[in-house]
Short mmCIF file of C-alpha atoms in Angstrom, two decimals:
data_model
loop_
_atom_site.label_atom_id
_atom_site.label_comp_id
_atom_site.label_asym_id
_atom_site.label_seq_id
_atom_site.Cartn_x
_atom_site.Cartn_y
_atom_site.Cartn_z
CA UNK A 2 -0.20 0.21 -0.10
CA UNK A 3 0.52 3.70 -0.59
CA UNK A 4 4.79 4.01 0.17
CA UNK A 5 5.75 0.55 -0.23
CA UNK A 6 4.39 0.72 -3.91
CA UNK A 7 6.94 3.39 -4.76
CA UNK A 8 9.81 1.30 -4.38
CA UNK A 9 10.75 -1.83 -2.90
CA UNK A 10 14.43 -0.40 -1.93
CA UNK A 11 15.72 0.95 0.95
CA UNK A 12 17.04 4.41 1.52
CA UNK A 13 20.90 3.16 1.60
CA UNK A 14 20.69 2.63 -2.09
CA UNK A 15 18.56 5.27 -3.15
CA UNK A 16 21.20 6.85 -5.77
CA UNK A 17 22.17 3.67 -8.01
CA UNK A 18 20.89 2.98 -10.45
CA UNK A 19 19.18 -0.24 -11.32
CA UNK A 20 21.51 -3.23 -12.55
CA UNK A 21 21.13 -6.20 -14.43
CA UNK A 22 19.37 -8.34 -11.96
CA UNK A 23 19.67 -12.20 -11.35
CA UNK A 24 16.16 -13.93 -12.16
CA UNK A 25 15.73 -15.39 -8.96
CA UNK A 26 12.16 -14.32 -7.74
CA UNK A 27 9.73 -17.27 -7.92
CA UNK A 28 5.86 -16.71 -7.54
CA UNK A 29 5.69 -17.14 -3.95
CA UNK A 30 8.17 -14.51 -3.49
CA UNK A 31 6.09 -12.33 -5.32
CA UNK A 32 2.92 -12.83 -3.69
CA UNK A 33 4.87 -12.00 -0.22
CA UNK A 34 6.48 -8.78 -1.67
CA UNK A 35 2.72 -8.02 -3.07
CA UNK A 36 1.79 -8.31 0.82
CA UNK A 37 4.24 -6.14 1.90
CA UNK A 38 3.24 -3.67 -0.71
CA UNK A 39 -0.23 -3.30 0.47
CA UNK A 40 -0.01 -4.02 4.19
CA UNK A 41 -2.51 -6.19 5.42
CA UNK A 42 -4.18 -3.90 8.02
CA UNK A 43 -4.67 -1.18 5.75
CA UNK A 44 -8.23 -0.89 6.75
CA UNK A 45 -7.56 -0.20 10.35
CA UNK A 46 -6.54 3.33 9.62
CA UNK A 47 -9.39 4.60 7.25
CA UNK A 48 -12.63 2.29 8.25
CA UNK A 49 -14.82 4.93 9.85
CA UNK A 50 -14.87 7.22 6.98
CA UNK A 51 -15.54 3.99 4.70
CA UNK A 52 -17.93 2.82 7.01
CA UNK A 53 -19.69 6.07 7.05
CA UNK A 54 -19.33 6.61 3.41
CA UNK A 55 -20.61 3.50 2.20
CA UNK A 56 -23.86 3.25 4.90
CA UNK A 57 -22.57 0.74 6.55
CA UNK A 58 -21.78 -1.80 3.75
CA UNK A 59 -18.04 -1.58 4.36
CA UNK A 60 -17.52 -5.19 3.08
CA UNK A 61 -19.33 -4.31 -0.05
CA UNK A 62 -16.92 -1.57 -0.46
CA UNK A 63 -14.15 -3.58 -0.57
CA UNK A 64 -15.19 -6.43 -2.52
CA UNK A 65 -15.97 -3.77 -5.25
CA UNK A 66 -12.40 -2.39 -5.01
CA UNK A 67 -10.75 -5.72 -5.41
CA UNK A 68 -12.61 -6.54 -8.63
CA UNK A 69 -11.62 -3.41 -9.76
CA UNK A 70 -7.99 -3.80 -9.10
CA UNK A 71 -8.41 -6.84 -10.35
CA UNK A 72 -9.77 -6.24 -13.69
CA UNK A 73 -6.59 -3.54 -13.49
CA UNK A 74 -4.17 -6.04 -12.68
CA UNK A 75 -5.07 -8.09 -15.66
CA UNK A 76 -4.20 -5.26 -17.54
CA UNK A 77 -0.70 -4.71 -15.76
CA UNK A 78 -0.11 -8.74 -16.95
CA UNK A 79 -0.97 -8.10 -20.40
CA UNK A 80 1.78 -4.86 -20.88
CA UNK A 81 4.23 -6.96 -18.76
CA UNK A 82 4.13 -9.81 -21.23
CA UNK A 83 4.42 -6.95 -24.25
CA UNK A 84 7.22 -5.57 -22.58
CA UNK A 85 8.82 -7.26 -19.62
CA UNK A 86 11.05 -4.53 -18.14
CA UNK A 87 10.79 -3.52 -14.68
CA UNK A 88 8.69 -0.51 -15.03
CA UNK A 89 4.69 0.82 -14.24
CA UNK A 90 1.68 2.81 -16.04
CA UNK A 91 3.87 5.37 -17.18
CA UNK A 92 6.21 3.65 -18.81
CA UNK A 93 3.87 0.81 -20.33
CA UNK A 94 1.45 4.16 -21.36
CA UNK A 95 4.55 5.78 -22.99
CA UNK A 96 5.13 2.31 -25.34
CA UNK A 97 1.37 1.81 -25.71
CA UNK A 98 0.15 4.88 -26.56
CA UNK A 99 3.03 7.19 -27.25
CA UNK A 100 5.61 9.59 -25.35
CA UNK A 101 3.55 12.58 -24.46
CA UNK A 102 0.89 10.03 -22.78
CA UNK A 103 3.42 8.70 -21.11
CA UNK A 104 4.67 11.90 -19.81
CA UNK A 105 1.06 12.42 -18.26
CA UNK A 106 0.20 9.59 -16.70
CA UNK A 107 3.80 9.67 -15.02
CA UNK A 108 2.95 13.29 -13.82
CA UNK A 109 -0.46 12.22 -12.38
CA UNK A 110 1.49 9.48 -10.83
CA UNK A 111 3.45 12.15 -9.19
CA UNK A 112 0.52 13.95 -7.11
CA UNK A 113 -0.22 10.60 -5.88
CA UNK A 114 3.67 9.71 -4.74
CA UNK A 115 4.45 13.35 -3.51
CA UNK A 116 1.10 12.92 -1.15
CA UNK A 117 1.01 9.92 -0.15
CA UNK A 118 3.93 10.35 3.05
CA UNK A 119 1.85 13.19 4.36
CA UNK A 120 -1.22 11.04 4.79
CA UNK A 121 0.53 8.34 6.39
CA UNK A 122 1.69 10.80 8.76
CA UNK A 123 -2.08 11.88 8.98
CA UNK A 124 -3.29 8.68 10.08
CA UNK A 125 -0.74 7.27 12.11
CA UNK A 126 -1.00 10.91 14.47
CA UNK A 127 -5.07 9.88 14.53
CA UNK A 128 -4.37 6.24 15.91
CA UNK A 129 -1.99 7.39 18.47
CA UNK A 130 -3.91 10.46 19.24
CA UNK A 131 -6.82 7.76 20.26
CA UNK A 132 -4.19 6.38 22.86
CA UNK A 133 -2.27 9.38 23.76
CA UNK A 134 -5.17 12.15 23.52
CA UNK A 135 -2.79 14.45 25.89
CA UNK A 136 -0.61 14.51 22.73
CA UNK A 137 -1.09 17.12 20.08
CA UNK A 138 -1.61 15.34 16.44
CA UNK A 139 0.97 17.64 14.69
CA UNK A 140 3.82 16.90 17.67
CA UNK A 141 2.92 13.23 15.97
CA UNK A 142 3.28 14.71 12.97
CA UNK A 143 6.43 16.29 13.44
CA UNK A 144 8.24 13.35 15.13
CA UNK A 145 7.18 10.92 12.28
CA UNK A 146 8.71 13.07 9.97
CA UNK A 147 11.62 13.63 12.05
CA UNK A 148 12.43 10.34 12.20
CA UNK A 149 12.10 9.19 8.68
CA UNK A 150 13.88 12.07 7.67
CA UNK A 151 17.19 11.26 9.59
CA UNK A 152 17.03 7.29 8.85
CA UNK A 153 16.87 8.75 4.76
CA UNK A 154 19.32 11.76 5.19
CA UNK A 155 21.99 9.16 6.91
CA UNK A 156 21.16 6.19 4.58
CA UNK A 157 20.09 3.74 7.01
CA UNK A 158 18.30 0.87 5.07
CA UNK A 159 14.88 0.12 5.68
CA UNK A 160 15.49 -3.38 4.38
CA UNK A 161 13.11 -6.04 2.75
CA UNK A 162 13.45 -8.15 5.34
CA UNK A 163 12.23 -6.06 7.99
CA UNK A 164 9.41 -5.31 6.07
CA UNK A 165 8.56 -8.90 5.83
CA UNK A 166 9.28 -9.28 9.95
CA UNK A 167 6.38 -6.42 9.96
CA UNK A 168 4.07 -7.73 7.78
CA UNK A 169 3.99 -10.93 9.38
CA UNK A 170 3.37 -9.26 12.98
CA UNK A 171 0.34 -7.22 11.34
CA UNK A 172 -0.82 -11.10 10.03
CA UNK A 173 -0.47 -12.00 13.43
CA UNK A 174 -2.23 -8.70 15.00
CA UNK A 175 -5.28 -8.79 12.14
CA UNK A 176 -5.88 -12.82 13.43
CA UNK A 177 -5.70 -11.75 17.27
CA UNK A 178 -8.36 -9.03 16.41
CA UNK A 179 -10.51 -11.03 14.03
CA UNK A 180 -10.27 -14.11 16.48
CA UNK A 181 -11.54 -11.76 19.41
CA UNK A 182 -14.06 -9.85 17.53
CA UNK A 183 -15.66 -13.17 16.44
CA UNK A 184 -15.64 -14.26 20.03
CA UNK A 185 -17.35 -10.59 20.78
CA UNK A 186 -19.83 -11.34 18.18
CA UNK A 187 -20.55 -14.77 19.45
CA UNK A 188 -21.37 -13.10 22.62
CA UNK A 189 -23.53 -10.29 21.27
CA UNK A 190 -21.55 -7.52 22.76
CA UNK A 191 -22.71 -4.44 22.37
CA UNK A 192 -25.87 -5.79 20.66
CA UNK A 193 -23.32 -7.82 17.79
CA UNK A 194 -24.68 -10.58 15.55
CA UNK A 195 -23.81 -12.60 12.61
CA UNK A 196 -25.22 -10.80 9.85
CA UNK A 197 -24.59 -9.81 5.67
CA UNK A 198 -26.04 -6.42 6.15
CA UNK A 199 -22.21 -5.21 5.79
CA UNK A 200 -22.21 -6.65 2.62
CA UNK A 201 -25.51 -6.14 1.35
CA UNK A 202 -28.18 -3.68 3.07
CA UNK A 203 -31.15 -2.73 0.84
CA UNK A 204 -32.30 0.26 3.47
CA UNK A 205 -29.39 2.18 2.94
CA UNK A 206 -28.27 0.62 -0.85
CA UNK A 207 -27.35 3.02 -3.03
CA UNK A 208 -24.55 2.83 -5.96
CA UNK A 209 -23.34 6.01 -5.98
CA UNK A 210 -22.77 6.32 -2.72
CA UNK A 211 -21.11 3.06 -2.43
CA UNK A 212 -18.53 3.94 -5.27
CA UNK A 213 -17.85 7.28 -3.66
CA UNK A 214 -16.45 5.02 -0.34
CA UNK A 215 -14.69 2.53 -3.25
CA UNK A 216 -12.77 5.88 -4.57
CA UNK A 217 -11.43 6.04 -0.66
CA UNK A 218 -11.27 2.27 0.12
CA UNK A 219 -8.84 1.64 -2.79
CA UNK A 220 -6.26 3.77 -1.26
CA UNK A 221 -5.71 0.17 0.61
CA UNK A 222 -5.10 -1.79 -2.33
CA UNK A 223 -2.47 1.10 -3.86
CA UNK A 224 0.70 -0.96 -4.28
CA UNK A 225 0.02 -4.08 -5.79
CA UNK A 226 1.72 -2.38 -8.72
CA UNK A 227 5.05 -2.28 -7.32
CA UNK A 228 5.16 -6.18 -8.02
CA UNK A 229 5.62 -5.00 -11.60
CA UNK A 230 9.19 -3.20 -10.91
CA UNK A 231 10.63 -6.79 -10.26
CA UNK A 232 9.78 -7.99 -13.76
CA UNK A 233 13.49 -8.46 -14.55
CA UNK A 234 13.78 -10.43 -11.39
CA UNK A 235 11.44 -13.53 -11.96
CA UNK A 236 12.11 -16.77 -12.60
CA UNK A 237 9.14 -17.52 -14.82
CA UNK A 238 9.72 -14.19 -16.73
CA UNK A 239 6.56 -11.71 -17.29
CA UNK A 240 3.47 -13.89 -16.98
CA UNK A 241 4.23 -14.55 -13.04
CA UNK A 242 3.89 -10.95 -12.42
CA UNK A 243 0.15 -10.59 -13.71
CA UNK A 244 -0.73 -13.72 -11.91
CA UNK A 245 1.18 -13.06 -8.92
CA UNK A 246 -0.78 -8.98 -8.91
CA UNK A 247 -4.03 -11.17 -9.21
CA UNK A 248 -3.63 -13.53 -6.27
CA UNK A 249 -2.05 -10.86 -4.04
CA UNK A 250 -4.74 -8.83 -4.38
CA UNK A 251 -7.02 -11.40 -3.90
CA UNK A 252 -5.36 -12.54 -0.82
CA UNK A 253 -5.40 -9.18 1.01
CA UNK A 254 -9.10 -8.35 -0.52
CA UNK A 255 -10.12 -10.97 1.67
CA UNK A 256 -8.46 -10.08 4.79
CA UNK A 257 -9.51 -6.49 4.25
CA UNK A 258 -13.22 -7.84 3.85
CA UNK A 259 -12.91 -10.16 7.02
CA UNK A 260 -11.69 -7.67 9.07
CA UNK A 261 -14.20 -4.63 8.38
CA UNK A 262 -16.87 -7.58 8.04
CA UNK A 263 -16.09 -8.48 11.83
CA UNK A 264 -15.96 -4.77 12.62
CA UNK A 265 -19.01 -3.65 10.95
CA UNK A 266 -20.86 -6.36 12.97
CA UNK A 267 -19.35 -5.37 16.74
CA UNK A 268 -20.59 -1.79 16.52
CA UNK A 269 -23.51 -1.95 13.26
CA UNK A 270 -24.36 1.79 14.30
CA UNK A 271 -21.73 3.64 11.72
CA UNK A 272 -23.35 6.93 12.02
CA UNK A 273 -22.58 6.79 16.34
CA UNK A 274 -18.72 7.09 15.78
CA UNK A 275 -17.47 10.03 17.55
CA UNK A 276 -14.83 10.31 15.51
CA UNK A 277 -14.19 8.28 12.29
CA UNK A 278 -10.73 8.48 11.84
CA UNK A 279 -10.29 6.25 15.08
CA UNK A 280 -13.57 4.50 14.85
CA UNK A 281 -11.39 0.79 14.58
CA UNK A 282 -9.67 1.08 17.67
CA UNK A 283 -12.58 1.90 19.31
CA UNK A 284 -14.20 -1.18 18.13
CA UNK A 285 -10.94 -3.35 18.67
CA UNK A 286 -11.74 -1.80 22.63
CA UNK A 287 -15.33 -2.96 22.30
CA UNK A 288 -14.22 -6.34 21.63
CA UNK A 289 -11.24 -7.26 23.81
CA UNK A 290 -10.49 -4.32 25.77
CA UNK A 291 -7.77 -1.60 26.14
CA UNK A 292 -5.16 -4.11 25.12
CA UNK A 293 -6.39 -5.06 21.77
CA UNK A 294 -7.13 -0.92 21.01
CA UNK A 295 -3.46 -0.44 21.79
CA UNK A 296 -2.45 -3.39 19.83
CA UNK A 297 -4.02 -1.94 16.76
CA UNK A 298 -2.73 1.51 17.36
CA UNK A 299 0.67 0.57 17.54
CA UNK A 300 0.15 -1.15 14.29
CA UNK A 301 -0.92 1.29 12.24
CA UNK A 302 1.03 3.62 13.77
CA UNK A 303 4.09 1.51 12.96
CA UNK A 304 3.42 0.48 9.68
CA UNK A 305 2.16 3.36 8.18
CA UNK A 306 3.99 6.24 10.20
CA UNK A 307 7.37 4.60 9.86
CA UNK A 308 7.83 1.59 7.66
CA UNK A 309 5.57 2.66 4.76
CA UNK A 310 6.28 6.91 5.19
CA UNK A 311 9.66 5.77 5.50
CA UNK A 312 10.24 4.10 1.85
CA UNK A 313 7.37 6.46 0.42
CA UNK A 314 9.66 9.37 1.48
CA UNK A 315 12.83 7.53 0.23
CA UNK A 316 11.05 7.15 -3.16
CA UNK A 317 9.69 10.07 -4.09
CA UNK A 318 12.77 12.12 -2.91
CA UNK A 319 14.64 9.77 -5.67
CA UNK A 320 12.65 10.63 -8.05
CA UNK A 321 12.74 14.34 -7.84
CA UNK A 322 16.74 13.71 -7.32
CA UNK A 323 16.81 11.95 -10.76
CA UNK A 324 14.47 14.76 -12.37
CA UNK A 325 16.52 17.08 -11.27
CA UNK A 326 19.93 15.54 -12.68
CA UNK A 327 18.14 15.73 -15.43
CA UNK A 328 17.18 19.39 -15.45
CA UNK A 329 13.46 18.89 -15.56
CA UNK A 330 13.27 20.24 -12.40
CA UNK A 331 15.25 22.96 -9.95
CA UNK A 332 18.69 21.59 -10.07
CA UNK A 333 19.48 21.85 -6.21
CA UNK A 334 17.06 18.91 -5.55
CA UNK A 335 19.92 16.75 -7.16
CA UNK A 336 22.55 17.81 -4.49
CA UNK A 337 24.23 15.00 -2.86
CA UNK A 338 24.91 15.01 1.05
CA UNK A 339 28.99 14.96 1.09
CA UNK A 340 29.00 12.33 3.86
CA UNK A 341 26.13 10.27 3.18
CA UNK A 342 25.82 10.19 -0.32
CA UNK A 343 21.90 10.35 -0.26
CA UNK A 344 19.88 13.52 -2.08
CA UNK A 345 19.33 15.43 1.36
CA UNK A 346 17.95 18.37 -0.09
CA UNK A 347 15.18 16.31 -1.72
CA UNK A 348 14.61 14.36 1.28
CA UNK A 349 14.27 17.82 3.29
CA UNK A 350 11.66 19.42 0.37
CA UNK A 351 9.43 15.95 1.08
CA UNK A 352 9.60 16.60 4.86
CA UNK A 353 8.69 20.31 4.43
CA UNK A 354 5.89 19.41 1.98
CA UNK A 355 4.60 16.47 3.82
CA UNK A 356 4.48 19.39 6.97
CA UNK A 357 2.60 21.89 5.03
CA UNK A 358 -0.04 19.34 3.68
CA UNK A 359 -0.50 17.47 7.24
CA UNK A 360 -1.13 21.18 8.22
CA UNK A 361 -4.00 21.95 5.34
CA UNK A 362 -5.52 18.34 5.59
CA UNK A 363 -5.21 17.63 9.51
CA UNK A 364 -9.03 17.30 9.89
CA UNK A 365 -9.77 15.94 6.21
CA UNK A 366 -7.75 12.28 5.83
CA UNK A 367 -10.91 11.53 3.72
CA UNK A 368 -10.14 14.51 1.33
CA UNK A 369 -6.33 13.88 1.48
CA UNK A 370 -7.04 9.84 0.75
CA UNK A 371 -8.87 10.98 -2.46
CA UNK A 372 -6.32 13.33 -3.45
CA UNK A 373 -4.15 10.56 -3.65
CA UNK A 374 -6.30 8.34 -5.22
CA UNK A 375 -6.83 10.44 -7.89
CA UNK A 376 -3.22 10.24 -9.34
CA UNK A 377 -3.26 6.10 -8.99
CA UNK A 378 -6.71 5.93 -10.45
CA UNK A 379 -5.93 8.36 -13.50
CA UNK A 380 -2.76 6.52 -14.01
CA UNK A 381 -4.64 2.91 -14.23
CA UNK A 382 -7.35 4.57 -16.54
CA UNK A 383 -4.15 5.18 -18.84
CA UNK A 384 -2.80 1.78 -18.60
CA UNK A 385 -6.40 0.39 -20.01
CA UNK A 386 -6.36 2.75 -22.75
CA UNK A 387 -2.86 1.50 -23.25
CA UNK A 388 -3.93 -2.51 -23.51
CA UNK A 389 -6.71 -1.56 -25.96
CA UNK A 390 -4.81 0.94 -27.83
CA UNK A 391 -1.38 -1.35 -28.18
CA UNK A 392 -2.48 -4.56 -28.83
CA UNK A 393 -6.04 -3.40 -30.53
CA UNK A 394 -4.92 -0.45 -33.00
CA UNK A 395 -1.06 -1.29 -33.24
CA UNK A 396 -0.88 -4.98 -33.22
CA UNK A 397 -3.95 -5.77 -34.85
CA UNK A 398 -5.10 -8.33 -32.47
CA UNK A 399 -7.97 -10.80 -32.34
CA UNK A 400 -8.04 -11.50 -28.73
CA UNK A 401 -10.67 -9.37 -28.26
CA UNK A 402 -11.50 -10.98 -24.48
CA UNK A 403 -7.96 -9.90 -23.09
CA UNK A 404 -7.04 -7.08 -25.11
CA UNK A 405 -10.60 -5.49 -25.53
CA UNK A 406 -13.46 -6.60 -23.44
CA UNK A 407 -11.50 -7.01 -20.21
CA UNK A 408 -9.48 -3.86 -19.69
CA UNK A 409 -12.94 -2.19 -21.19
CA UNK A 410 -14.72 -3.37 -17.84
CA UNK A 411 -11.67 -2.20 -16.15
CA UNK A 412 -12.50 1.53 -17.45
CA UNK A 413 -16.21 1.23 -16.81
CA UNK A 414 -14.97 0.46 -13.07
CA UNK A 415 -12.49 2.40 -12.54
CA UNK A 416 -13.93 5.00 -14.20
CA UNK A 417 -17.33 5.32 -12.23
CA UNK A 418 -14.67 5.35 -8.95
CA UNK A 419 -13.29 7.94 -10.36
CA UNK A 420 -16.42 10.06 -10.96
CA UNK A 421 -17.34 9.72 -7.58
CA UNK A 422 -13.57 10.98 -5.84
CA UNK A 423 -14.03 13.79 -3.89
CA UNK A 424 -14.65 17.49 -5.42
CA UNK A 425 -11.40 18.90 -3.66
CA UNK A 426 -9.36 16.28 -4.98
CA UNK A 427 -10.74 16.47 -8.51
CA UNK A 428 -9.89 20.38 -8.58
CA UNK A 429 -6.33 19.65 -7.12
CA UNK A 430 -5.93 16.82 -9.75
CA UNK A 431 -7.40 19.10 -11.98
CA UNK A 432 -4.76 22.13 -11.51
CA UNK A 433 -1.82 19.58 -11.23
CA UNK A 434 -2.78 18.09 -14.83
CA UNK A 435 -2.87 21.67 -16.29
CA UNK A 436 0.63 22.16 -14.66
CA UNK A 437 1.53 18.93 -16.49
CA UNK A 438 0.22 19.83 -19.49
CA UNK A 439 1.97 23.27 -19.64
CA UNK A 440 4.78 21.58 -18.46
CA UNK A 441 5.11 19.13 -21.46
CA UNK A 442 4.85 22.07 -23.81
CA UNK A 443 7.78 23.87 -22.47
CA UNK A 444 9.79 20.83 -22.57
CA UNK A 445 8.53 19.92 -26.74
CA UNK A 446 9.44 23.84 -27.23
CA UNK A 447 12.92 23.53 -25.54
CA UNK A 448 13.33 20.44 -27.32
CA UNK A 449 14.24 18.27 -24.23
CA UNK A 450 13.49 14.66 -23.72
CA UNK A 451 10.07 14.62 -21.83
CA UNK A 452 10.83 10.73 -20.83
CA UNK A 453 10.12 11.22 -16.79
CA UNK A 454 12.21 8.68 -15.18
CA UNK A 455 10.32 7.98 -12.60
CA UNK A 456 12.32 4.78 -11.27
CA UNK A 457 15.41 7.21 -10.31
#
């Protein structure tokens, strides 16, 4: 999810160019990476917002989100088979349509990348604020930013092994919550009873309302595309990429549905949340007591505020460094620390941006989530169109199922979700898009390379 999807490398390798890598990763390795990228307990941080936004049908919301992402994964599979290189939406759009469209797709995903760290900090601060309300949320934000900035400037590697350990801990905590939660439902705590209402409730069902909630919930799925960056390291070639993406989505999607369903049954009246940003932790307290509430809060703070945010900041700093080095951004952003050999100016710049963004959206985590999703969902639309354009128009493919129908369904689902994004996110997104178009025109007029090397 989020930060993890940006780059699998640690901050100590932030300035290295991608070497020729040994093809050693199996399908199961890729599946584990997918879970590392997405984070199995991602709904903890946004459960309340999604529950209220979906009229309590939070399980249905995550089910629809999973289906939409699966069709997107199928398009990733098609493009990774055609271009078995480490890349993502922007490189596929560039090859599937043209250079300018690839630039715009890359520019839109940059909006996602820049805002991700701030979102991670706010969710973590909200979680800790529910445990220690006497500590101001902005203080937690400053602490998280300071820790991650120092680590990234010093170049201390946050290894893949550490991420895997965190995922294992998350799965253990999730299993504990589900077990305690089911026990609470059996005992009828807080009026809980087994029902399908979190999946479907005819009294509050409205597809536009549900899709509005999906536009926030898909945040939890962002990251599966990080598997595509491992295309050059797989034993079985590009086919493993698409299969791993789909199975990772199915696995994590199932976990999302189960944990949110259990939570919804324990607290069925979603309209009575005192603060939707911390609703999940209050549900954990009802189910198991203070110890379970504390456990879920610390899990969220560690996974969102440190593990994800650290990699997110390192990744976007690397992107800014690369673009500045190529003279597409102010050259000062390409400065390297003389001792630690890290892009410290870019890292500090992202720290400042995160601080400003958290200040603006401190009371609007749902709106910030939509801004992040604007970039991601827009780029997914470009991906689906790239499949159709490349295979049907350029290659004359007659495989209308894989190269036309399936991406078309993806366009419809993702497009429907996109339409239901928060209006604020659309305004900011279109402003960013306008800046990108102007920037592209300037680069064209100056006859400069318009390839956005987002891999550093």
